[in-house]
């Protein structure tokens, strides 16, 4: 249980003095006081001390001397079942993270450690007011680049966005992607780069929401030594680093107006001038910008330049929230579980129809990212290789006891499978059933239209005609 002191206490389990100081300094920024344990045996021994009994959380590096990290987590859980624990893993340490989560770890962060991400993880694990159970978010994204044919979705608004993205990938124009957090903007941006003629070039990402507004300009354009207070060394900007490739500017709405003006100038000239410098350098880079806020409202308020908006929006689309395409939840869940099952330390994972009905009934405020987190936690904690509704107790509680009925009955007007009957008991029109079958097939075969046509026993041209009749645009 979290104590009532103003300052929270975390035990850092790490043998490297420099890393101990680094982690303690980061923790102090978030109001945490640190206790140091150089190895896992010392950490367990400290649990019974007065200091140990006052702990709010434990932060352990996977390389800490002593017992295996999963063994340590299990042992700590045996003595202090409710004490939150965050594991620090290497960048490729997914298998370690999986083992630690199965043993009872609350969350994990990967090296190199981002200060904000570490503090976010610590705050989340001690929070009692946020989502609990499988709905607790993960701090780390389970990144894995997807090709367009692997992006799941058959709803018309999603397929339309996918078609625009695929067409834009083959062009050289800037791209603007709008959408709420978790809708998949970064996934689309990376897919655009991978499908473009620049695929072999660098892909550089800048998250403007994670950088002080005053430093966004130097991050993008670079700066000369002494250009401003604190500029002790010359720094090459991200635009130059991405020369010949693409740059993802995430949260473009966070860029201050002064830097927006420089970005407009760059888009018009193709030349970069460092802050404090006099030399202009030609750079060939494609910008893929993302925004979670409606930019038209920011333009009206004078917070975003209209000329920058139009310069970035040669190709533009908005990703729908998951609540707007609930018919995609089933195929998307199966697809995500297939990817999760392929992670080191995992294995094939199935899911029952009842569980899918439960997932489709939930509102998913965190969109696809939240769905992936929920599935990962459920898969890690499940005692079997098939997820059932019992693995989603927090969602069931949120829905007030779950969802009842046959697995083919539509939920909130949308179906996981194909709904045959109307609410009055009569059969639905054949055209509507056919439309649902086609949408289901597109999601099931991950947008591979030749495979969809073959499995449905129709010609590809016939399929595209039917898609046109349904108002579904497609990138395939």
Tab-separated table of C-alpha atoms in Angstrom, residues 20-467:
chain	number	residue	atom	x	y	z
A	20	UNK	CA	22.708	4.277	-8.958
A	21	UNK	CA	23.352	8.034	-8.927
A	22	UNK	CA	21.645	8.484	-12.316
A	23	UNK	CA	18.500	6.610	-11.272
A	24	UNK	CA	18.366	8.297	-7.862
A	25	UNK	CA	18.656	11.723	-9.512
A	26	UNK	CA	15.856	10.889	-11.942
A	27	UNK	CA	13.650	9.579	-9.143
A	28	UNK	CA	14.248	12.710	-7.046
A	29	UNK	CA	12.866	14.833	-9.895
A	30	UNK	CA	9.553	13.068	-9.380
A	31	UNK	CA	9.595	13.490	-5.612
A	32	UNK	CA	11.052	10.068	-4.786
A	33	UNK	CA	13.642	9.348	-2.101
A	34	UNK	CA	15.967	6.460	-2.956
A	35	UNK	CA	17.315	3.497	-1.028
A	36	UNK	CA	20.201	1.667	-2.706
A	37	UNK	CA	20.740	-2.108	-2.783
A	38	UNK	CA	23.803	-3.309	-4.777
A	39	UNK	CA	22.423	-6.811	-5.357
A	40	UNK	CA	19.241	-8.832	-5.081
A	41	UNK	CA	20.182	-10.545	-1.805
A	42	UNK	CA	20.716	-7.175	-0.117
A	43	UNK	CA	17.445	-5.950	-1.550
A	44	UNK	CA	15.507	-8.866	-0.055
A	45	UNK	CA	17.265	-8.424	3.274
A	46	UNK	CA	16.259	-4.743	3.377
A	47	UNK	CA	12.569	-5.606	3.030
A	48	UNK	CA	12.318	-6.465	6.728
A	49	UNK	CA	14.013	-3.295	7.975
A	50	UNK	CA	12.214	-0.133	9.075
A	51	UNK	CA	13.363	1.529	5.864
A	52	UNK	CA	12.245	-1.428	3.795
A	53	UNK	CA	8.786	-1.453	5.331
A	54	UNK	CA	8.343	2.175	4.217
A	55	UNK	CA	9.040	1.406	0.535
A	56	UNK	CA	6.501	2.458	-2.080
A	57	UNK	CA	8.185	0.740	-5.054
A	58	UNK	CA	11.241	-1.233	-6.195
A	59	UNK	CA	13.285	-0.486	-9.328
A	60	UNK	CA	15.615	-3.335	-10.349
A	61	UNK	CA	18.085	-3.608	-13.237
A	62	UNK	CA	18.100	-6.945	-15.038
A	63	UNK	CA	21.891	-7.053	-14.613
A	64	UNK	CA	21.834	-6.663	-10.822
A	65	UNK	CA	24.122	-9.283	-9.182
A	66	UNK	CA	22.512	-12.170	-7.354
A	67	UNK	CA	19.650	-14.388	-8.343
A	68	UNK	CA	17.979	-14.481	-11.753
A	69	UNK	CA	15.711	-11.466	-12.224
A	70	UNK	CA	12.526	-13.545	-12.518
A	71	UNK	CA	13.497	-15.506	-9.429
A	72	UNK	CA	14.087	-12.241	-7.561
A	73	UNK	CA	10.689	-10.879	-8.606
A	74	UNK	CA	8.961	-14.081	-7.483
A	75	UNK	CA	10.797	-14.028	-4.143
A	76	UNK	CA	9.957	-10.382	-3.534
A	77	UNK	CA	6.332	-11.135	-4.364
A	78	UNK	CA	6.371	-13.943	-1.785
A	79	UNK	CA	7.415	-11.540	0.993
A	80	UNK	CA	5.684	-8.355	-0.173
A	81	UNK	CA	2.837	-9.264	-2.571
A	82	UNK	CA	1.513	-5.694	-2.897
A	83	UNK	CA	4.835	-3.870	-3.347
A	84	UNK	CA	5.036	-2.453	-6.916
A	85	UNK	CA	8.129	-3.442	-8.876
A	86	UNK	CA	9.533	-2.042	-12.134
A	87	UNK	CA	12.224	-3.931	-14.066
A	88	UNK	CA	14.842	-2.184	-16.216
A	89	UNK	CA	15.753	-4.269	-19.273
A	90	UNK	CA	18.083	-3.913	-22.224
A	91	UNK	CA	16.590	-2.646	-25.500
A	92	UNK	CA	16.357	-6.231	-26.808
A	93	UNK	CA	15.341	-7.625	-23.424
A	94	UNK	CA	11.724	-8.515	-24.246
A	95	UNK	CA	12.228	-12.103	-23.060
A	96	UNK	CA	13.544	-10.818	-19.719
A	97	UNK	CA	10.558	-8.482	-19.446
A	98	UNK	CA	8.127	-11.317	-20.212
A	99	UNK	CA	9.714	-13.551	-17.561
A	100	UNK	CA	9.675	-10.769	-14.974
A	101	UNK	CA	6.046	-9.867	-15.726
A	102	UNK	CA	5.030	-13.508	-15.399
A	103	UNK	CA	6.811	-13.660	-12.055
A	104	UNK	CA	4.851	-10.654	-10.838
A	105	UNK	CA	6.593	-7.446	-11.983
A	106	UNK	CA	4.269	-4.458	-12.309
A	107	UNK	CA	5.921	-2.877	-15.363
A	108	UNK	CA	9.197	-2.597	-17.259
A	109	UNK	CA	11.278	0.122	-18.931
A	110	UNK	CA	14.015	-0.351	-21.493
A	111	UNK	CA	17.471	1.158	-21.810
A	112	UNK	CA	18.470	3.779	-22.770
A	113	UNK	CA	16.198	5.133	-20.048
A	114	UNK	CA	14.039	8.120	-20.926
A	115	UNK	CA	13.584	10.192	-17.749
A	116	UNK	CA	9.909	10.943	-18.349
A	117	UNK	CA	9.189	7.293	-19.112
A	118	UNK	CA	10.829	6.101	-15.894
A	119	UNK	CA	8.895	8.594	-13.771
A	120	UNK	CA	5.713	7.664	-15.626
A	121	UNK	CA	6.300	4.001	-14.803
A	122	UNK	CA	6.909	4.697	-11.111
A	123	UNK	CA	3.859	6.932	-10.866
A	124	UNK	CA	1.664	4.367	-12.590
A	125	UNK	CA	2.604	1.413	-10.410
A	126	UNK	CA	1.802	3.263	-7.174
A	127	UNK	CA	-1.368	4.918	-8.478
A	128	UNK	CA	-4.593	3.653	-6.932
A	129	UNK	CA	-6.914	5.884	-8.925
A	130	UNK	CA	-6.068	4.686	-12.433
A	131	UNK	CA	-7.027	1.536	-14.334
A	132	UNK	CA	-6.263	-1.730	-12.567
A	133	UNK	CA	-5.862	-5.370	-13.553
A	134	UNK	CA	-5.225	-6.004	-17.241
A	135	UNK	CA	-6.254	-2.402	-17.989
A	136	UNK	CA	-3.122	-0.994	-16.357
A	137	UNK	CA	-1.090	0.520	-19.220
A	138	UNK	CA	2.429	-0.565	-20.071
A	139	UNK	CA	5.120	2.077	-20.099
A	140	UNK	CA	7.009	0.611	-23.059
A	141	UNK	CA	5.569	0.221	-26.517
A	142	UNK	CA	5.998	-3.222	-28.050
A	143	UNK	CA	7.471	-1.809	-31.229
A	144	UNK	CA	7.478	-3.919	-34.358
A	145	UNK	CA	7.392	-2.367	-37.833
A	146	UNK	CA	4.386	-3.360	-39.916
A	147	UNK	CA	3.995	-3.421	-43.672
A	148	UNK	CA	0.733	-2.054	-45.057
A	149	UNK	CA	-0.601	-5.540	-45.666
A	150	UNK	CA	-0.163	-6.290	-41.959
A	151	UNK	CA	-2.217	-3.311	-40.753
A	152	UNK	CA	-5.588	-4.682	-39.724
A	153	UNK	CA	-8.884	-2.934	-40.384
A	154	UNK	CA	-11.862	-3.323	-42.678
A	155	UNK	CA	-14.104	-0.405	-41.682
A	156	UNK	CA	-14.596	2.095	-44.523
A	157	UNK	CA	-13.001	5.055	-42.714
A	158	UNK	CA	-9.943	3.002	-41.773
A	159	UNK	CA	-9.510	1.516	-45.259
A	160	UNK	CA	-9.794	5.004	-46.736
A	161	UNK	CA	-6.961	6.225	-44.479
A	162	UNK	CA	-4.903	3.175	-45.431
A	163	UNK	CA	-5.434	3.863	-49.142
A	164	UNK	CA	-4.256	7.472	-48.806
A	165	UNK	CA	-1.217	6.358	-46.775
A	166	UNK	CA	-0.206	3.707	-49.324
A	167	UNK	CA	-0.551	6.159	-52.209
A	168	UNK	CA	1.442	8.802	-50.310
A	169	UNK	CA	4.212	6.294	-49.581
A	170	UNK	CA	5.026	6.043	-53.271
A	171	UNK	CA	5.187	9.829	-53.654
A	172	UNK	CA	7.730	12.288	-52.252
A	173	UNK	CA	5.280	14.708	-50.635
A	174	UNK	CA	5.000	15.509	-46.922
A	175	UNK	CA	2.302	13.601	-45.042
A	176	UNK	CA	0.075	14.739	-42.170
A	177	UNK	CA	-1.487	12.063	-39.943
A	178	UNK	CA	-4.164	13.056	-37.451
A	179	UNK	CA	-5.695	10.901	-34.756
A	180	UNK	CA	-6.271	10.444	-31.053
A	181	UNK	CA	-3.476	8.927	-28.917
A	182	UNK	CA	-3.074	5.212	-29.535
A	183	UNK	CA	-4.808	5.069	-32.921
A	184	UNK	CA	-1.623	3.953	-34.689
A	185	UNK	CA	-0.132	7.153	-36.113
A	186	UNK	CA	3.446	5.993	-35.562
A	187	UNK	CA	2.654	2.572	-37.089
A	188	UNK	CA	1.306	4.272	-40.224
A	189	UNK	CA	4.238	6.687	-40.375
A	190	UNK	CA	6.766	3.856	-40.224
A	191	UNK	CA	4.822	1.853	-42.814
A	192	UNK	CA	4.842	4.870	-45.157
A	193	UNK	CA	8.627	5.112	-44.862
A	194	UNK	CA	9.108	1.357	-45.326
A	195	UNK	CA	6.951	1.306	-48.473
A	196	UNK	CA	8.586	4.394	-49.986
A	197	UNK	CA	11.584	4.762	-52.313
A	198	UNK	CA	13.393	6.082	-49.209
A	199	UNK	CA	13.054	2.795	-47.327
A	200	UNK	CA	16.827	2.236	-47.287
A	201	UNK	CA	17.451	5.716	-45.904
A	202	UNK	CA	17.399	6.823	-42.288
A	203	UNK	CA	14.116	7.040	-40.404
A	204	UNK	CA	14.460	9.614	-37.630
A	205	UNK	CA	11.755	10.392	-35.081
A	206	UNK	CA	11.266	13.560	-33.029
A	207	UNK	CA	8.598	13.625	-30.295
A	208	UNK	CA	7.899	17.333	-29.822
A	209	UNK	CA	5.735	16.664	-26.751
A	210	UNK	CA	8.743	15.216	-24.905
A	211	UNK	CA	11.063	18.165	-25.595
A	212	UNK	CA	11.072	21.625	-24.049
A	213	UNK	CA	9.538	24.033	-26.614
A	214	UNK	CA	12.710	26.118	-26.540
A	215	UNK	CA	14.801	23.124	-27.618
A	216	UNK	CA	12.621	21.826	-30.460
A	217	UNK	CA	14.239	24.196	-32.977
A	218	UNK	CA	17.798	23.159	-32.130
A	219	UNK	CA	16.715	19.524	-32.166
A	220	UNK	CA	15.350	19.822	-35.691
A	221	UNK	CA	17.859	22.227	-37.235
A	222	UNK	CA	20.910	21.789	-34.993
A	223	UNK	CA	22.963	24.565	-33.422
A	224	UNK	CA	26.476	25.940	-33.382
A	225	UNK	CA	28.501	26.073	-30.212
A	226	UNK	CA	27.557	29.121	-28.160
A	227	UNK	CA	24.371	29.756	-30.140
A	228	UNK	CA	22.423	30.114	-26.882
A	229	UNK	CA	23.070	29.597	-23.149
A	230	UNK	CA	23.846	25.922	-22.584
A	231	UNK	CA	24.956	25.254	-26.192
A	232	UNK	CA	28.390	24.024	-25.169
A	233	UNK	CA	28.916	21.882	-28.272
A	234	UNK	CA	27.919	21.941	-31.914
A	235	UNK	CA	24.911	19.688	-32.579
A	236	UNK	CA	23.707	18.361	-35.931
A	237	UNK	CA	19.925	18.583	-36.293
A	238	UNK	CA	17.530	15.736	-36.918
A	239	UNK	CA	16.637	16.998	-40.393
A	240	UNK	CA	20.261	16.622	-41.489
A	241	UNK	CA	20.514	13.217	-39.793
A	242	UNK	CA	17.512	12.074	-41.863
A	243	UNK	CA	19.011	13.271	-45.175
A	244	UNK	CA	18.019	10.800	-47.888
A	245	UNK	CA	15.329	9.280	-45.682
A	246	UNK	CA	12.313	10.340	-43.658
A	247	UNK	CA	11.654	12.174	-40.422
A	248	UNK	CA	8.597	11.613	-38.231
A	249	UNK	CA	7.680	14.798	-36.373
A	250	UNK	CA	5.344	13.529	-33.666
A	251	UNK	CA	3.017	15.998	-31.933
A	252	UNK	CA	3.731	18.692	-34.517
A	253	UNK	CA	1.181	20.889	-32.752
A	254	UNK	CA	3.722	21.395	-29.932
A	255	UNK	CA	6.224	23.256	-32.147
A	256	UNK	CA	6.509	26.949	-31.145
A	257	UNK	CA	5.665	29.591	-33.758
A	258	UNK	CA	9.278	30.702	-34.244
A	259	UNK	CA	10.346	27.164	-35.130
A	260	UNK	CA	7.241	26.741	-37.292
A	261	UNK	CA	8.484	29.679	-39.400
A	262	UNK	CA	11.881	28.002	-39.870
A	263	UNK	CA	10.129	24.770	-40.857
A	264	UNK	CA	8.082	26.585	-43.521
A	265	UNK	CA	11.292	28.088	-44.867
A	266	UNK	CA	12.912	24.651	-44.992
A	267	UNK	CA	9.938	23.117	-46.817
A	268	UNK	CA	10.117	25.904	-49.407
A	269	UNK	CA	13.890	25.887	-49.918
A	270	UNK	CA	15.062	22.397	-48.912
A	271	UNK	CA	17.921	24.039	-47.007
A	272	UNK	CA	18.815	23.818	-43.319
A	273	UNK	CA	20.588	26.561	-41.408
A	274	UNK	CA	21.791	25.735	-37.907
A	275	UNK	CA	20.761	28.041	-35.083
A	276	UNK	CA	23.654	30.450	-34.649
A	277	UNK	CA	25.148	29.395	-37.990
A	278	UNK	CA	25.510	31.117	-41.360
A	279	UNK	CA	25.961	28.159	-43.733
A	280	UNK	CA	22.902	26.683	-45.476
A	281	UNK	CA	22.935	22.974	-46.285
A	282	UNK	CA	20.687	21.252	-48.835
A	283	UNK	CA	18.803	18.331	-47.315
A	284	UNK	CA	16.597	15.779	-49.067
A	285	UNK	CA	14.153	14.465	-46.476
A	286	UNK	CA	10.467	13.624	-46.424
A	287	UNK	CA	8.511	14.897	-43.408
A	288	UNK	CA	5.759	12.754	-41.901
A	289	UNK	CA	3.979	14.837	-39.263
A	290	UNK	CA	1.472	13.591	-36.696
A	291	UNK	CA	-0.967	15.500	-34.528
A	292	UNK	CA	-3.422	14.559	-31.785
A	293	UNK	CA	-5.109	17.982	-31.823
A	294	UNK	CA	-7.329	19.418	-34.596
A	295	UNK	CA	-4.934	21.841	-36.272
A	296	UNK	CA	-7.705	23.961	-37.763
A	297	UNK	CA	-8.692	25.062	-34.261
A	298	UNK	CA	-5.078	25.850	-33.409
A	299	UNK	CA	-4.814	27.894	-36.613
A	300	UNK	CA	-7.928	29.873	-35.671
A	301	UNK	CA	-6.439	30.526	-32.222
A	302	UNK	CA	-3.159	31.720	-33.766
A	303	UNK	CA	-1.100	28.866	-32.314
A	304	UNK	CA	-0.294	27.131	-35.605
A	305	UNK	CA	0.744	28.653	-38.930
A	306	UNK	CA	-1.696	28.099	-41.758
A	307	UNK	CA	1.105	28.038	-44.355
A	308	UNK	CA	2.880	25.284	-42.401
A	309	UNK	CA	-0.321	23.281	-42.195
A	310	UNK	CA	-0.811	23.392	-45.967
A	311	UNK	CA	2.888	22.710	-46.618
A	312	UNK	CA	2.732	19.556	-44.478
A	313	UNK	CA	-0.640	18.386	-45.774
A	314	UNK	CA	0.055	17.431	-49.389
A	315	UNK	CA	-1.268	14.054	-48.257
A	316	UNK	CA	-3.469	14.075	-45.187
A	317	UNK	CA	-5.696	11.584	-43.382
A	318	UNK	CA	-7.253	10.987	-39.970
A	319	UNK	CA	-7.124	7.631	-38.213
A	320	UNK	CA	-10.428	6.667	-36.591
A	321	UNK	CA	-10.528	5.720	-32.936
A	322	UNK	CA	-11.067	2.056	-32.124
A	323	UNK	CA	-14.537	2.841	-30.766
A	324	UNK	CA	-15.443	4.017	-34.277
A	325	UNK	CA	-14.508	0.666	-35.803
A	326	UNK	CA	-15.511	-1.936	-33.236
A	327	UNK	CA	-16.060	-4.475	-35.972
A	328	UNK	CA	-12.261	-4.522	-36.335
A	329	UNK	CA	-11.621	-5.410	-32.686
A	330	UNK	CA	-11.907	-9.183	-33.201
A	331	UNK	CA	-9.560	-9.521	-36.206
A	332	UNK	CA	-7.216	-6.932	-34.685
A	333	UNK	CA	-7.075	-8.790	-31.357
A	334	UNK	CA	-6.246	-12.067	-33.112
A	335	UNK	CA	-3.543	-10.331	-35.142
A	336	UNK	CA	-1.996	-8.655	-32.105
A	337	UNK	CA	-2.015	-11.931	-30.190
A	338	UNK	CA	-0.215	-13.597	-33.096
A	339	UNK	CA	2.496	-10.922	-32.861
A	340	UNK	CA	2.646	-11.142	-29.059
A	341	UNK	CA	2.919	-14.917	-29.313
A	342	UNK	CA	5.967	-14.459	-31.535
A	343	UNK	CA	7.849	-12.438	-28.911
A	344	UNK	CA	10.802	-14.118	-27.163
A	345	UNK	CA	9.567	-16.038	-24.141
A	346	UNK	CA	5.993	-16.271	-25.443
A	347	UNK	CA	4.204	-18.892	-27.525
A	348	UNK	CA	1.042	-19.335	-29.616
A	349	UNK	CA	-1.963	-17.707	-27.935
A	350	UNK	CA	-5.607	-18.275	-28.776
A	351	UNK	CA	-8.713	-16.357	-27.731
A	352	UNK	CA	-12.324	-17.491	-27.301
A	353	UNK	CA	-15.376	-15.909	-28.925
A	354	UNK	CA	-16.712	-14.879	-25.506
A	355	UNK	CA	-13.479	-13.021	-24.812
A	356	UNK	CA	-13.671	-11.290	-28.195
A	357	UNK	CA	-17.254	-10.215	-27.486
A	358	UNK	CA	-16.078	-8.707	-24.225
A	359	UNK	CA	-13.246	-6.849	-25.958
A	360	UNK	CA	-15.554	-5.559	-28.699
A	361	UNK	CA	-18.014	-4.195	-26.126
A	362	UNK	CA	-15.356	-2.092	-24.361
A	363	UNK	CA	-14.928	1.567	-25.392
A	364	UNK	CA	-11.074	1.513	-25.699
A	365	UNK	CA	-10.276	5.135	-24.786
A	366	UNK	CA	-6.587	4.346	-25.364
A	367	UNK	CA	-7.354	2.848	-28.796
A	368	UNK	CA	-5.120	0.194	-30.432
A	369	UNK	CA	-2.219	0.873	-28.056
A	370	UNK	CA	-4.458	0.105	-25.073
A	371	UNK	CA	-5.793	-3.055	-26.735
A	372	UNK	CA	-2.235	-4.267	-27.282
A	373	UNK	CA	-1.297	-3.539	-23.662
A	374	UNK	CA	-4.345	-5.385	-22.367
A	375	UNK	CA	-3.687	-8.416	-24.568
A	376	UNK	CA	-0.005	-8.490	-23.574
A	377	UNK	CA	-0.787	-8.391	-19.849
A	378	UNK	CA	-3.495	-11.010	-20.224
A	379	UNK	CA	-1.240	-13.307	-22.277
A	380	UNK	CA	1.630	-12.939	-19.802
A	381	UNK	CA	-0.527	-13.617	-16.748
A	382	UNK	CA	-2.741	-16.370	-18.202
A	383	UNK	CA	-2.092	-19.919	-17.012
A	384	UNK	CA	-3.192	-21.356	-20.372
A	385	UNK	CA	-2.496	-20.628	-24.025
A	386	UNK	CA	-6.102	-19.606	-24.758
A	387	UNK	CA	-7.496	-16.352	-23.383
A	388	UNK	CA	-11.059	-16.450	-22.109
A	389	UNK	CA	-13.365	-13.829	-20.610
A	390	UNK	CA	-11.904	-14.794	-17.220
A	391	UNK	CA	-8.620	-13.186	-18.333
A	392	UNK	CA	-10.337	-9.795	-18.692
A	393	UNK	CA	-11.923	-9.302	-15.269
A	394	UNK	CA	-11.244	-5.555	-15.183
A	395	UNK	CA	-13.015	-5.056	-18.515
A	396	UNK	CA	-15.868	-7.281	-17.360
A	397	UNK	CA	-16.221	-5.177	-14.209
A	398	UNK	CA	-16.157	-1.964	-16.243
A	399	UNK	CA	-18.977	-3.281	-18.408
A	400	UNK	CA	-20.996	-4.215	-15.324
A	401	UNK	CA	-20.742	-7.976	-15.561
A	402	UNK	CA	-19.684	-8.594	-19.129
A	403	UNK	CA	-21.635	-9.372	-22.296
A	404	UNK	CA	-24.087	-12.184	-22.743
A	405	UNK	CA	-25.557	-13.820	-25.795
A	406	UNK	CA	-24.486	-15.791	-28.831
A	407	UNK	CA	-21.036	-14.884	-30.175
A	408	UNK	CA	-22.436	-13.953	-33.593
A	409	UNK	CA	-24.899	-11.381	-32.269
A	410	UNK	CA	-23.869	-7.779	-32.981
A	411	UNK	CA	-22.603	-5.651	-30.115
A	412	UNK	CA	-23.706	-1.998	-30.203
A	413	UNK	CA	-24.729	-2.519	-33.807
A	414	UNK	CA	-21.453	-4.143	-34.890
A	415	UNK	CA	-20.416	-7.752	-35.137
A	416	UNK	CA	-17.342	-9.782	-34.350
A	417	UNK	CA	-18.450	-12.426	-36.800
A	418	UNK	CA	-21.386	-12.046	-39.173
A	419	UNK	CA	-24.857	-11.253	-37.826
A	420	UNK	CA	-27.603	-13.148	-39.634
A	421	UNK	CA	-30.704	-11.943	-37.800
A	422	UNK	CA	-32.327	-8.585	-37.170
A	423	UNK	CA	-33.452	-7.675	-33.628
A	424	UNK	CA	-37.046	-8.644	-34.612
A	425	UNK	CA	-35.888	-12.187	-35.427
A	426	UNK	CA	-36.044	-11.870	-39.215
A	427	UNK	CA	-33.055	-12.502	-41.474
A	428	UNK	CA	-30.961	-9.524	-42.595
A	429	UNK	CA	-30.885	-8.640	-46.334
A	430	UNK	CA	-28.422	-10.712	-48.336
A	431	UNK	CA	-26.549	-7.577	-49.495
A	432	UNK	CA	-25.805	-6.576	-45.886
A	433	UNK	CA	-24.614	-10.065	-44.964
A	434	UNK	CA	-22.385	-10.148	-48.051
A	435	UNK	CA	-20.894	-6.776	-47.085
A	436	UNK	CA	-20.080	-8.060	-43.598
A	437	UNK	CA	-18.489	-11.221	-45.011
A	438	UNK	CA	-16.230	-9.152	-47.285
A	439	UNK	CA	-15.227	-6.826	-44.442
A	440	UNK	CA	-14.516	-9.814	-42.216
A	441	UNK	CA	-12.398	-11.443	-44.954
A	442	UNK	CA	-10.369	-8.251	-45.494
A	443	UNK	CA	-9.551	-8.114	-41.800
A	444	UNK	CA	-8.884	-11.849	-41.513
A	445	UNK	CA	-6.477	-11.879	-44.476
A	446	UNK	CA	-4.843	-8.606	-43.403
A	447	UNK	CA	-5.855	-6.629	-46.466
A	448	UNK	CA	-4.273	-9.049	-48.991
A	449	UNK	CA	-6.918	-8.540	-51.652
A	450	UNK	CA	-5.793	-11.346	-53.958
A	451	UNK	CA	-6.098	-13.779	-51.064
A	452	UNK	CA	-9.474	-12.311	-50.077
A	453	UNK	CA	-10.793	-12.784	-53.620
A	454	UNK	CA	-9.423	-16.349	-53.824
A	455	UNK	CA	-10.909	-17.389	-50.485
A	456	UNK	CA	-14.288	-15.874	-51.346
A	457	UNK	CA	-14.251	-17.622	-54.713
A	458	UNK	CA	-14.633	-14.465	-56.786
A	459	UNK	CA	-12.411	-12.608	-59.224
A	460	UNK	CA	-10.279	-9.717	-58.070
A	461	UNK	CA	-12.124	-7.292	-60.370
A	462	UNK	CA	-15.448	-8.475	-58.927
A	463	UNK	CA	-14.109	-7.917	-55.427
A	464	UNK	CA	-13.064	-4.358	-56.237
A	465	UNK	CA	-16.452	-3.662	-57.779
A	466	UNK	CA	-18.136	-4.856	-54.611
A	467	UNK	CA	-15.749	-2.750	-52.522
